[in-house]
Amino acid sequence: EADIYQTPRYLVIGTGKKITLECSQTMGHDKMYWYQQDPGMELHLIHYSYGVNSTEKGDLSSESTVSRIRTEHFPLTLESARPSHTSQYLCASSEQGVVRFNGYTFGSGTRLTVV
Amino acid sequence: KNQVEQSPQSLIILEGKNCTLQCNYTVSPFSNLRWYKQDTGRGPVSLTIMTFSENTKSNGRYTATLDADTKQSSLHITASQLSDSASYICVVSDRGSTLGRLYFGRGTQLTVWP
């Protein structure tokens, strides 16, 4: 059972609304990540964090923002949702260090639909 | 350019049959290769993880192979079950950064019919 939780699982929201996707993990992992995945496509890294007060943009440009005030919490915010933001958003966390990859865990994802 | 290519894109098999999924990568320097299973609408779940020195690793009915020389990996599923229907994603990690960047394939969509 994964110890990384995302809420909500599904979200349908109107254009222009502000939304926050929640991600929390109980494993004490320092590294956390946000990925965006469209149907049938690969995951794209949009944000990551090395630890508290650390946030970086990933490979795929995104209008979303993230914050890391606590180790266990890594929320993603869209200030003004648009239909082009419709996608699945996956949160992940990992242990420190490149080699100890066994600790890389994904959440169940949030399916966002902007109408 | 670091890439991960998977084949076939989709596959339909009958329950009880075996199948093999392929993954070719160009990621360098190589750190490890993982196979994930992703059910529709869910997050990926790790099946196997292999480093450079590992050729084969099994997890129940799943057996992954790795040829680091040819940069190829395969995932073999034996005695398939209906619950095996999912997308199987090959993920390669490099060791060129502290982030341990992951490179994702697009996945093979496996459907198991009764």
JSON list of C-alpha atoms in Angstrom, two decimals:
[
{"chain": "A", "resi": 1, "resn": "GLU", "atom": "CA", "xyz": [0.00, 0.00, 0.00]},
{"chain": "A", "resi": 2, "resn": "ALA", "atom": "CA", "xyz": [1.49, 3.31, -1.12]},
{"chain": "A", "resi": 3, "resn": "ASP", "atom": "CA", "xyz": [2.11, 5.91, 1.54]},
{"chain": "A", "resi": 4, "resn": "ILE", "atom": "CA", "xyz": [1.62, 8.83, -0.79]},
{"chain": "A", "resi": 5, "resn": "TYR", "atom": "CA", "xyz": [-1.81, 10.32, -1.12]},
{"chain": "A", "resi": 6, "resn": "GLN", "atom": "CA", "xyz": [-3.35, 12.62, -3.68]},
{"chain": "A", "resi": 7, "resn": "THR", "atom": "CA", "xyz": [-6.65, 14.45, -3.45]},
{"chain": "A", "resi": 8, "resn": "PRO", "atom": "CA", "xyz": [-8.98, 14.83, -5.12]},
{"chain": "A", "resi": 9, "resn": "ARG", "atom": "CA", "xyz": [-8.94, 11.75, -7.35]},
{"chain": "A", "resi": 10, "resn": "TYR", "atom": "CA", "xyz": [-11.17, 13.45, -9.90]},
{"chain": "A", "resi": 11, "resn": "LEU", "atom": "CA", "xyz": [-11.91, 17.14, -10.40]},
{"chain": "A", "resi": 12, "resn": "VAL", "atom": "CA", "xyz": [-14.13, 18.85, -12.96]},
{"chain": "A", "resi": 13, "resn": "ILE", "atom": "CA", "xyz": [-13.91, 22.61, -12.79]},
{"chain": "A", "resi": 14, "resn": "GLY", "atom": "CA", "xyz": [-14.83, 25.65, -14.84]},
{"chain": "A", "resi": 15, "resn": "THR", "atom": "CA", "xyz": [-12.40, 27.83, -16.76]},
{"chain": "A", "resi": 16, "resn": "GLY", "atom": "CA", "xyz": [-10.80, 30.58, -14.72]},
{"chain": "A", "resi": 17, "resn": "LYS", "atom": "CA", "xyz": [-11.13, 28.88, -11.35]},
{"chain": "A", "resi": 18, "resn": "LYS", "atom": "CA", "xyz": [-8.21, 28.53, -8.96]},
{"chain": "A", "resi": 19, "resn": "ILE", "atom": "CA", "xyz": [-7.43, 24.96, -7.95]},
{"chain": "A", "resi": 20, "resn": "THR", "atom": "CA", "xyz": [-4.98, 23.21, -5.66]},
{"chain": "A", "resi": 21, "resn": "LEU", "atom": "CA", "xyz": [-4.07, 19.57, -6.03]},
{"chain": "A", "resi": 22, "resn": "GLU", "atom": "CA", "xyz": [-2.94, 18.02, -2.77]},
{"chain": "A", "resi": 23, "resn": "CYS", "atom": "CA", "xyz": [-0.11, 15.54, -2.32]},
{"chain": "A", "resi": 24, "resn": "SER", "atom": "CA", "xyz": [1.11, 14.15, 0.97]},
{"chain": "A", "resi": 25, "resn": "GLN", "atom": "CA", "xyz": [3.54, 11.37, 1.85]},
{"chain": "A", "resi": 26, "resn": "THR", "atom": "CA", "xyz": [4.24, 9.72, 5.18]},
{"chain": "A", "resi": 27, "resn": "MET", "atom": "CA", "xyz": [7.59, 8.14, 4.30]},
{"chain": "A", "resi": 28, "resn": "GLY", "atom": "CA", "xyz": [9.75, 11.09, 5.24]},
{"chain": "A", "resi": 29, "resn": "HIS", "atom": "CA", "xyz": [11.09, 11.38, 1.69]},
{"chain": "A", "resi": 30, "resn": "ASP", "atom": "CA", "xyz": [12.99, 14.56, 0.92]},
{"chain": "A", "resi": 31, "resn": "LYS", "atom": "CA", "xyz": [12.44, 14.49, -2.85]},
{"chain": "A", "resi": 32, "resn": "MET", "atom": "CA", "xyz": [8.99, 15.02, -4.29]},
{"chain": "A", "resi": 33, "resn": "TYR", "atom": "CA", "xyz": [7.80, 15.37, -7.87]},
{"chain": "A", "resi": 34, "resn": "TRP", "atom": "CA", "xyz": [4.81, 16.34, -9.97]},
{"chain": "A", "resi": 35, "resn": "TYR", "atom": "CA", "xyz": [4.23, 14.67, -13.33]},
{"chain": "A", "resi": 36, "resn": "GLN", "atom": "CA", "xyz": [1.65, 15.39, -16.01]},
{"chain": "A", "resi": 37, "resn": "GLN", "atom": "CA", "xyz": [0.35, 12.53, -18.13]},
{"chain": "A", "resi": 38, "resn": "ASP", "atom": "CA", "xyz": [-2.01, 12.66, -21.08]},
{"chain": "A", "resi": 39, "resn": "PRO", "atom": "CA", "xyz": [-3.79, 9.46, -22.21]},
{"chain": "A", "resi": 40, "resn": "GLY", "atom": "CA", "xyz": [-1.44, 7.06, -23.98]},
{"chain": "A", "resi": 41, "resn": "MET", "atom": "CA", "xyz": [1.52, 9.35, -23.48]},
{"chain": "A", "resi": 42, "resn": "GLU", "atom": "CA", "xyz": [4.59, 9.26, -21.25]},
{"chain": "A", "resi": 43, "resn": "LEU", "atom": "CA", "xyz": [4.84, 11.05, -17.94]},
{"chain": "A", "resi": 44, "resn": "HIS", "atom": "CA", "xyz": [6.40, 14.50, -18.08]},
{"chain": "A", "resi": 45, "resn": "LEU", "atom": "CA", "xyz": [8.09, 16.08, -15.07]},
{"chain": "A", "resi": 46, "resn": "ILE", "atom": "CA", "xyz": [6.64, 19.53, -14.36]},
{"chain": "A", "resi": 47, "resn": "HIS", "atom": "CA", "xyz": [7.94, 20.29, -10.85]},
{"chain": "A", "resi": 48, "resn": "TYR", "atom": "CA", "xyz": [10.25, 18.79, -8.26]},
{"chain": "A", "resi": 49, "resn": "SER", "atom": "CA", "xyz": [11.59, 19.54, -4.83]},
{"chain": "A", "resi": 50, "resn": "TYR", "atom": "CA", "xyz": [14.73, 18.45, -2.98]},
{"chain": "A", "resi": 51, "resn": "GLY", "atom": "CA", "xyz": [13.28, 19.35, 0.38]},
{"chain": "A", "resi": 52, "resn": "VAL", "atom": "CA", "xyz": [11.58, 22.05, 2.42]},
{"chain": "A", "resi": 53, "resn": "ASN", "atom": "CA", "xyz": [11.65, 25.47, 0.70]},
{"chain": "A", "resi": 54, "resn": "SER", "atom": "CA", "xyz": [13.12, 23.89, -2.45]},
{"chain": "A", "resi": 55, "resn": "THR", "atom": "CA", "xyz": [11.12, 23.92, -5.69]},
{"chain": "A", "resi": 56, "resn": "GLU", "atom": "CA", "xyz": [12.28, 23.61, -9.27]},
{"chain": "A", "resi": 57, "resn": "LYS", "atom": "CA", "xyz": [10.62, 23.49, -12.67]},
{"chain": "A", "resi": 58, "resn": "GLY", "atom": "CA", "xyz": [10.80, 20.24, -14.58]},
{"chain": "A", "resi": 59, "resn": "ASP", "atom": "CA", "xyz": [11.19, 19.38, -18.23]},
{"chain": "A", "resi": 60, "resn": "LEU", "atom": "CA", "xyz": [7.69, 20.32, -19.34]},
{"chain": "A", "resi": 61, "resn": "SER", "atom": "CA", "xyz": [6.68, 23.93, -19.05]},
{"chain": "A", "resi": 62, "resn": "SER", "atom": "CA", "xyz": [3.65, 24.34, -16.84]},
{"chain": "A", "resi": 63, "resn": "GLU", "atom": "CA", "xyz": [1.58, 27.30, -15.70]},
{"chain": "A", "resi": 64, "resn": "SER", "atom": "CA", "xyz": [1.14, 25.63, -12.34]},
{"chain": "A", "resi": 65, "resn": "THR", "atom": "CA", "xyz": [3.11, 26.48, -9.21]},
{"chain": "A", "resi": 66, "resn": "VAL", "atom": "CA", "xyz": [4.16, 24.39, -6.23]},
{"chain": "A", "resi": 67, "resn": "SER", "atom": "CA", "xyz": [5.23, 24.96, -2.66]},
{"chain": "A", "resi": 68, "resn": "ARG", "atom": "CA", "xyz": [7.11, 22.87, -0.11]},
{"chain": "A", "resi": 69, "resn": "ILE", "atom": "CA", "xyz": [6.59, 24.29, 3.36]},
{"chain": "A", "resi": 70, "resn": "ARG", "atom": "CA", "xyz": [6.58, 20.88, 5.06]},
{"chain": "A", "resi": 71, "resn": "THR", "atom": "CA", "xyz": [8.47, 17.74, 4.13]},
{"chain": "A", "resi": 72, "resn": "GLU", "atom": "CA", "xyz": [5.35, 15.66, 3.78]},
{"chain": "A", "resi": 73, "resn": "HIS", "atom": "CA", "xyz": [3.28, 18.10, 1.74]},
{"chain": "A", "resi": 74, "resn": "PHE", "atom": "CA", "xyz": [3.78, 19.22, -1.89]},
{"chain": "A", "resi": 75, "resn": "PRO", "atom": "CA", "xyz": [0.65, 20.94, -3.26]},
{"chain": "A", "resi": 76, "resn": "LEU", "atom": "CA", "xyz": [0.28, 22.08, -6.87]},
{"chain": "A", "resi": 77, "resn": "THR", "atom": "CA", "xyz": [-1.76, 25.19, -7.69]},
{"chain": "A", "resi": 78, "resn": "LEU", "atom": "CA", "xyz": [-3.29, 26.52, -10.88]},
{"chain": "A", "resi": 79, "resn": "GLU", "atom": "CA", "xyz": [-4.30, 30.16, -10.43]},
{"chain": "A", "resi": 80, "resn": "SER", "atom": "CA", "xyz": [-6.65, 30.19, -13.41]},
{"chain": "A", "resi": 81, "resn": "ALA", "atom": "CA", "xyz": [-7.59, 26.83, -14.89]},
{"chain": "A", "resi": 82, "resn": "ARG", "atom": "CA", "xyz": [-7.97, 26.48, -18.65]},
{"chain": "A", "resi": 83, "resn": "PRO", "atom": "CA", "xyz": [-9.15, 23.57, -20.83]},
{"chain": "A", "resi": 84, "resn": "SER", "atom": "CA", "xyz": [-5.53, 23.00, -21.91]},
{"chain": "A", "resi": 85, "resn": "HIS", "atom": "CA", "xyz": [-4.78, 22.03, -18.30]},
{"chain": "A", "resi": 86, "resn": "THR", "atom": "CA", "xyz": [-7.01, 18.98, -18.61]},
{"chain": "A", "resi": 87, "resn": "SER", "atom": "CA", "xyz": [-4.78, 16.02, -17.83]},
{"chain": "A", "resi": 88, "resn": "GLN", "atom": "CA", "xyz": [-3.78, 13.51, -15.18]},
{"chain": "A", "resi": 89, "resn": "TYR", "atom": "CA", "xyz": [-1.41, 14.83, -12.53]},
{"chain": "A", "resi": 90, "resn": "LEU", "atom": "CA", "xyz": [0.75, 12.34, -10.65]},
{"chain": "A", "resi": 91, "resn": "CYS", "atom": "CA", "xyz": [2.72, 13.06, -7.51]},
{"chain": "A", "resi": 92, "resn": "ALA", "atom": "CA", "xyz": [5.75, 10.99, -6.49]},
{"chain": "A", "resi": 93, "resn": "SER", "atom": "CA", "xyz": [8.39, 10.93, -3.82]},
{"chain": "A", "resi": 94, "resn": "SER", "atom": "CA", "xyz": [11.76, 9.27, -3.40]},
{"chain": "A", "resi": 95, "resn": "GLU", "atom": "CA", "xyz": [14.51, 8.75, -0.91]},
{"chain": "A", "resi": 96, "resn": "GLN", "atom": "CA", "xyz": [17.70, 10.76, -1.11]},
{"chain": "A", "resi": 97, "resn": "GLY", "atom": "CA", "xyz": [20.40, 9.48, -3.39]},
{"chain": "A", "resi": 98, "resn": "VAL", "atom": "CA", "xyz": [20.33, 8.25, -6.96]},
{"chain": "A", "resi": 99, "resn": "VAL", "atom": "CA", "xyz": [21.03, 4.57, -6.26]},
{"chain": "A", "resi": 100, "resn": "ARG", "atom": "CA", "xyz": [18.38, 3.91, -3.63]},
{"chain": "A", "resi": 101, "resn": "PHE", "atom": "CA", "xyz": [15.60, 4.00, -6.15]},
{"chain": "A", "resi": 102, "resn": "ASN", "atom": "CA", "xyz": [13.47, 1.44, -4.36]},
{"chain": "A", "resi": 103, "resn": "GLY", "atom": "CA", "xyz": [11.90, 4.30, -2.50]},
{"chain": "A", "resi": 104, "resn": "TYR", "atom": "CA", "xyz": [10.41, 5.91, -5.61]},
{"chain": "A", "resi": 105, "resn": "THR", "atom": "CA", "xyz": [6.63, 5.84, -5.11]},
{"chain": "A", "resi": 106, "resn": "PHE", "atom": "CA", "xyz": [3.75, 7.31, -7.08]},
{"chain": "A", "resi": 107, "resn": "GLY", "atom": "CA", "xyz": [0.40, 8.51, -5.83]},
{"chain": "A", "resi": 108, "resn": "SER", "atom": "CA", "xyz": [-2.83, 7.42, -7.49]},
{"chain": "A", "resi": 109, "resn": "GLY", "atom": "CA", "xyz": [-3.12, 10.65, -9.42]},
{"chain": "A", "resi": 110, "resn": "THR", "atom": "CA", "xyz": [-5.68, 13.44, -9.90]},
{"chain": "A", "resi": 111, "resn": "ARG", "atom": "CA", "xyz": [-7.67, 13.43, -13.10]},
{"chain": "A", "resi": 112, "resn": "LEU", "atom": "CA", "xyz": [-8.37, 17.11, -13.85]},
{"chain": "A", "resi": 113, "resn": "THR", "atom": "CA", "xyz": [-10.95, 18.22, -16.39]},
{"chain": "A", "resi": 114, "resn": "VAL", "atom": "CA", "xyz": [-11.41, 21.92, -17.10]},
{"chain": "A", "resi": 115, "resn": "VAL", "atom": "CA", "xyz": [-14.62, 22.80, -18.92]},
{"chain": "B", "resi": 1, "resn": "LYS", "atom": "CA", "xyz": [18.84, 12.81, -26.74]},
{"chain": "B", "resi": 2, "resn": "ASN", "atom": "CA", "xyz": [17.85, 10.43, -23.98]},
{"chain": "B", "resi": 3, "resn": "GLN", "atom": "CA", "xyz": [14.90, 8.34, -25.03]},
{"chain": "B", "resi": 4, "resn": "VAL", "atom": "CA", "xyz": [12.94, 5.27, -24.06]},
{"chain": "B", "resi": 5, "resn": "GLU", "atom": "CA", "xyz": [11.02, 3.42, -26.76]},
{"chain": "B", "resi": 6, "resn": "GLN", "atom": "CA", "xyz": [8.55, 0.64, -26.03]},
{"chain": "B", "resi": 7, "resn": "SER", "atom": "CA", "xyz": [6.94, -1.94, -28.27]},
{"chain": "B", "resi": 8, "resn": "PRO", "atom": "CA", "xyz": [4.36, -2.96, -29.08]},
{"chain": "B", "resi": 9, "resn": "GLN", "atom": "CA", "xyz": [2.18, 0.05, -28.40]},
{"chain": "B", "resi": 10, "resn": "SER", "atom": "CA", "xyz": [-0.72, -2.25, -27.58]},
{"chain": "B", "resi": 11, "resn": "LEU", "atom": "CA", "xyz": [-1.21, -5.98, -27.21]},
{"chain": "B", "resi": 12, "resn": "ILE", "atom": "CA", "xyz": [-4.21, -8.27, -26.79]},
{"chain": "B", "resi": 13, "resn": "ILE", "atom": "CA", "xyz": [-3.75, -11.79, -25.48]},
{"chain": "B", "resi": 14, "resn": "LEU", "atom": "CA", "xyz": [-5.98, -14.54, -24.12]},
{"chain": "B", "resi": 15, "resn": "GLU", "atom": "CA", "xyz": [-6.03, -15.38, -20.46]},
{"chain": "B", "resi": 16, "resn": "GLY", "atom": "CA", "xyz": [-3.40, -17.93, -19.54]},
{"chain": "B", "resi": 17, "resn": "LYS", "atom": "CA", "xyz": [-1.06, -17.04, -22.40]},
{"chain": "B", "resi": 18, "resn": "ASN", "atom": "CA", "xyz": [2.42, -15.59, -22.05]},
{"chain": "B", "resi": 19, "resn": "CYS", "atom": "CA", "xyz": [3.66, -12.35, -23.55]},
{"chain": "B", "resi": 20, "resn": "THR", "atom": "CA", "xyz": [6.82, -10.27, -23.81]},
{"chain": "B", "resi": 21, "resn": "LEU", "atom": "CA", "xyz": [7.06, -6.50, -23.88]},
{"chain": "B", "resi": 22, "resn": "GLN", "atom": "CA", "xyz": [10.11, -4.69, -25.23]},
{"chain": "B", "resi": 23, "resn": "CYS", "atom": "CA", "xyz": [11.98, -1.58, -24.17]},
{"chain": "B", "resi": 24, "resn": "ASN", "atom": "CA", "xyz": [14.91, 0.08, -25.95]},
{"chain": "B", "resi": 25, "resn": "TYR", "atom": "CA", "xyz": [16.66, 3.05, -24.46]},
{"chain": "B", "resi": 26, "resn": "THR", "atom": "CA", "xyz": [19.41, 5.53, -25.23]},
{"chain": "B", "resi": 27, "resn": "VAL", "atom": "CA", "xyz": [19.74, 7.03, -21.76]},
{"chain": "B", "resi": 28, "resn": "SER", "atom": "CA", "xyz": [23.32, 7.64, -20.75]},
{"chain": "B", "resi": 29, "resn": "PRO", "atom": "CA", "xyz": [24.95, 7.40, -18.30]},
{"chain": "B", "resi": 30, "resn": "PHE", "atom": "CA", "xyz": [22.69, 4.57, -17.24]},
{"chain": "B", "resi": 31, "resn": "SER", "atom": "CA", "xyz": [21.76, 4.04, -13.61]},
{"chain": "B", "resi": 32, "resn": "ASN", "atom": "CA", "xyz": [18.82, 1.68, -13.49]},
{"chain": "B", "resi": 33, "resn": "LEU", "atom": "CA", "xyz": [15.77, 0.47, -15.36]},
{"chain": "B", "resi": 34, "resn": "ARG", "atom": "CA", "xyz": [12.33, -0.07, -13.90]},
{"chain": "B", "resi": 35, "resn": "TRP", "atom": "CA", "xyz": [9.15, -1.61, -15.13]},
{"chain": "B", "resi": 36, "resn": "TYR", "atom": "CA", "xyz": [5.91, -0.19, -13.80]},
{"chain": "B", "resi": 37, "resn": "LYS", "atom": "CA", "xyz": [2.32, -1.37, -14.09]},
{"chain": "B", "resi": 38, "resn": "GLN", "atom": "CA", "xyz": [-0.26, 1.37, -14.37]},
{"chain": "B", "resi": 39, "resn": "ASP", "atom": "CA", "xyz": [-3.93, 0.56, -14.11]},
{"chain": "B", "resi": 40, "resn": "THR", "atom": "CA", "xyz": [-6.31, 2.96, -15.83]},
{"chain": "B", "resi": 41, "resn": "GLY", "atom": "CA", "xyz": [-6.72, 6.13, -13.79]},
{"chain": "B", "resi": 42, "resn": "ARG", "atom": "CA", "xyz": [-4.13, 5.07, -11.20]},
{"chain": "B", "resi": 43, "resn": "GLY", "atom": "CA", "xyz": [-0.52, 5.84, -10.48]},
{"chain": "B", "resi": 44, "resn": "PRO", "atom": "CA", "xyz": [2.29, 3.53, -11.66]},
{"chain": "B", "resi": 45, "resn": "VAL", "atom": "CA", "xyz": [3.27, 0.67, -9.38]},
{"chain": "B", "resi": 46, "resn": "SER", "atom": "CA", "xyz": [6.79, -0.72, -9.47]},
{"chain": "B", "resi": 47, "resn": "LEU", "atom": "CA", "xyz": [7.24, -4.30, -10.73]},
{"chain": "B", "resi": 48, "resn": "THR", "atom": "CA", "xyz": [11.00, -4.68, -11.06]},
{"chain": "B", "resi": 49, "resn": "ILE", "atom": "CA", "xyz": [14.11, -2.54, -10.81]},
{"chain": "B", "resi": 50, "resn": "MET", "atom": "CA", "xyz": [17.46, -3.49, -12.31]},
{"chain": "B", "resi": 51, "resn": "THR", "atom": "CA", "xyz": [20.90, -1.98, -12.20]},
{"chain": "B", "resi": 52, "resn": "PHE", "atom": "CA", "xyz": [23.68, -2.26, -14.76]},
{"chain": "B", "resi": 53, "resn": "SER", "atom": "CA", "xyz": [24.99, -5.55, -13.37]},
{"chain": "B", "resi": 54, "resn": "GLU", "atom": "CA", "xyz": [21.66, -7.36, -13.26]},
{"chain": "B", "resi": 55, "resn": "ASN", "atom": "CA", "xyz": [20.50, -9.42, -16.25]},
{"chain": "B", "resi": 56, "resn": "THR", "atom": "CA", "xyz": [17.27, -10.90, -14.93]},
{"chain": "B", "resi": 57, "resn": "LYS", "atom": "CA", "xyz": [14.89, -10.14, -12.12]},
{"chain": "B", "resi": 58, "resn": "SER", "atom": "CA", "xyz": [11.60, -11.79, -11.30]},
{"chain": "B", "resi": 59, "resn": "ASN", "atom": "CA", "xyz": [8.56, -10.70, -9.36]},
{"chain": "B", "resi": 60, "resn": "GLY", "atom": "CA", "xyz": [6.00, -13.49, -9.33]},
{"chain": "B", "resi": 61, "resn": "ARG", "atom": "CA", "xyz": [4.76, -14.00, -12.88]},
{"chain": "B", "resi": 62, "resn": "TYR", "atom": "CA", "xyz": [6.76, -11.00, -14.10]},
{"chain": "B", "resi": 63, "resn": "THR", "atom": "CA", "xyz": [10.34, -11.50, -15.31]},
{"chain": "B", "resi": 64, "resn": "ALA", "atom": "CA", "xyz": [12.42, -8.61, -16.57]},
{"chain": "B", "resi": 65, "resn": "THR", "atom": "CA", "xyz": [15.66, -8.91, -18.51]},
{"chain": "B", "resi": 66, "resn": "LEU", "atom": "CA", "xyz": [18.29, -6.31, -19.17]},
{"chain": "B", "resi": 67, "resn": "ASP", "atom": "CA", "xyz": [21.06, -6.20, -21.76]},
{"chain": "B", "resi": 68, "resn": "ALA", "atom": "CA", "xyz": [23.04, -3.10, -20.90]},
{"chain": "B", "resi": 69, "resn": "ASP", "atom": "CA", "xyz": [25.31, -3.58, -23.91]},
{"chain": "B", "resi": 70, "resn": "THR", "atom": "CA", "xyz": [22.50, -3.36, -26.45]},
{"chain": "B", "resi": 71, "resn": "LYS", "atom": "CA", "xyz": [20.41, -1.11, -24.17]},
{"chain": "B", "resi": 72, "resn": "GLN", "atom": "CA", "xyz": [17.41, -3.36, -24.34]},
{"chain": "B", "resi": 73, "resn": "SER", "atom": "CA", "xyz": [15.04, -4.72, -21.74]},
{"chain": "B", "resi": 74, "resn": "SER", "atom": "CA", "xyz": [12.07, -7.01, -21.84]},
{"chain": "B", "resi": 75, "resn": "LEU", "atom": "CA", "xyz": [9.22, -7.81, -19.49]},
{"chain": "B", "resi": 76, "resn": "HIS", "atom": "CA", "xyz": [7.85, -11.33, -19.73]},
{"chain": "B", "resi": 77, "resn": "ILE", "atom": "CA", "xyz": [4.46, -12.12, -18.23]},
{"chain": "B", "resi": 78, "resn": "THR", "atom": "CA", "xyz": [3.60, -15.76, -17.78]},
{"chain": "B", "resi": 79, "resn": "ALA", "atom": "CA", "xyz": [0.16, -17.32, -17.41]},
{"chain": "B", "resi": 80, "resn": "SER", "atom": "CA", "xyz": [-1.58, -14.00, -17.90]},
{"chain": "B", "resi": 81, "resn": "GLN", "atom": "CA", "xyz": [-4.61, -13.09, -15.83]},
{"chain": "B", "resi": 82, "resn": "LEU", "atom": "CA", "xyz": [-7.43, -10.66, -16.47]},
{"chain": "B", "resi": 83, "resn": "SER", "atom": "CA", "xyz": [-5.98, -8.39, -13.80]},
{"chain": "B", "resi": 84, "resn": "ASP", "atom": "CA", "xyz": [-2.82, -8.03, -15.87]},
{"chain": "B", "resi": 85, "resn": "SER", "atom": "CA", "xyz": [-4.73, -5.71, -18.19]},
{"chain": "B", "resi": 86, "resn": "ALA", "atom": "CA", "xyz": [-2.93, -2.41, -17.75]},
{"chain": "B", "resi": 87, "resn": "SER", "atom": "CA", "xyz": [-0.28, -0.16, -19.23]},
{"chain": "B", "resi": 88, "resn": "TYR", "atom": "CA", "xyz": [3.29, -1.34, -18.66]},
{"chain": "B", "resi": 89, "resn": "ILE", "atom": "CA", "xyz": [5.81, 1.45, -18.55]},
{"chain": "B", "resi": 90, "resn": "CYS", "atom": "CA", "xyz": [9.57, 1.19, -18.93]},
{"chain": "B", "resi": 91, "resn": "VAL", "atom": "CA", "xyz": [11.46, 3.86, -16.99]},
{"chain": "B", "resi": 92, "resn": "VAL", "atom": "CA", "xyz": [15.20, 4.49, -17.17]},
{"chain": "B", "resi": 93, "resn": "SER", "atom": "CA", "xyz": [17.15, 6.55, -14.69]},
{"chain": "B", "resi": 94, "resn": "ASP", "atom": "CA", "xyz": [20.44, 8.26, -15.38]},
{"chain": "B", "resi": 95, "resn": "ARG", "atom": "CA", "xyz": [23.21, 8.86, -12.89]},
{"chain": "B", "resi": 96, "resn": "GLY", "atom": "CA", "xyz": [24.36, 12.13, -14.35]},
{"chain": "B", "resi": 97, "resn": "SER", "atom": "CA", "xyz": [22.59, 14.32, -11.84]},
{"chain": "B", "resi": 98, "resn": "THR", "atom": "CA", "xyz": [21.70, 14.36, -8.20]},
{"chain": "B", "resi": 99, "resn": "LEU", "atom": "CA", "xyz": [18.07, 14.31, -9.23]},
{"chain": "B", "resi": 100, "resn": "GLY", "atom": "CA", "xyz": [18.46, 10.87, -10.78]},
{"chain": "B", "resi": 101, "resn": "ARG", "atom": "CA", "xyz": [16.30, 11.94, -13.67]},
{"chain": "B", "resi": 102, "resn": "LEU", "atom": "CA", "xyz": [13.74, 9.44, -14.92]},
{"chain": "B", "resi": 103, "resn": "TYR", "atom": "CA", "xyz": [12.97, 8.90, -18.59]},
{"chain": "B", "resi": 104, "resn": "PHE", "atom": "CA", "xyz": [9.60, 7.35, -19.31]},
{"chain": "B", "resi": 105, "resn": "GLY", "atom": "CA", "xyz": [8.43, 5.26, -22.22]},
{"chain": "B", "resi": 106, "resn": "ARG", "atom": "CA", "xyz": [4.89, 5.70, -23.49]},
{"chain": "B", "resi": 107, "resn": "GLY", "atom": "CA", "xyz": [3.95, 2.26, -22.26]},
{"chain": "B", "resi": 108, "resn": "THR", "atom": "CA", "xyz": [2.49, -0.88, -23.76]},
{"chain": "B", "resi": 109, "resn": "GLN", "atom": "CA", "xyz": [-1.25, -1.21, -23.27]},
{"chain": "B", "resi": 110, "resn": "LEU", "atom": "CA", "xyz": [-1.91, -4.87, -22.49]},
{"chain": "B", "resi": 111, "resn": "THR", "atom": "CA", "xyz": [-5.42, -6.28, -22.66]},
{"chain": "B", "resi": 112, "resn": "VAL", "atom": "CA", "xyz": [-6.09, -9.81, -21.43]},
{"chain": "B", "resi": 113, "resn": "TRP", "atom": "CA", "xyz": [-9.29, -11.40, -22.74]},
{"chain": "B", "resi": 114, "resn": "PRO", "atom": "CA", "xyz": [-11.08, -14.30, -21.06]}
]
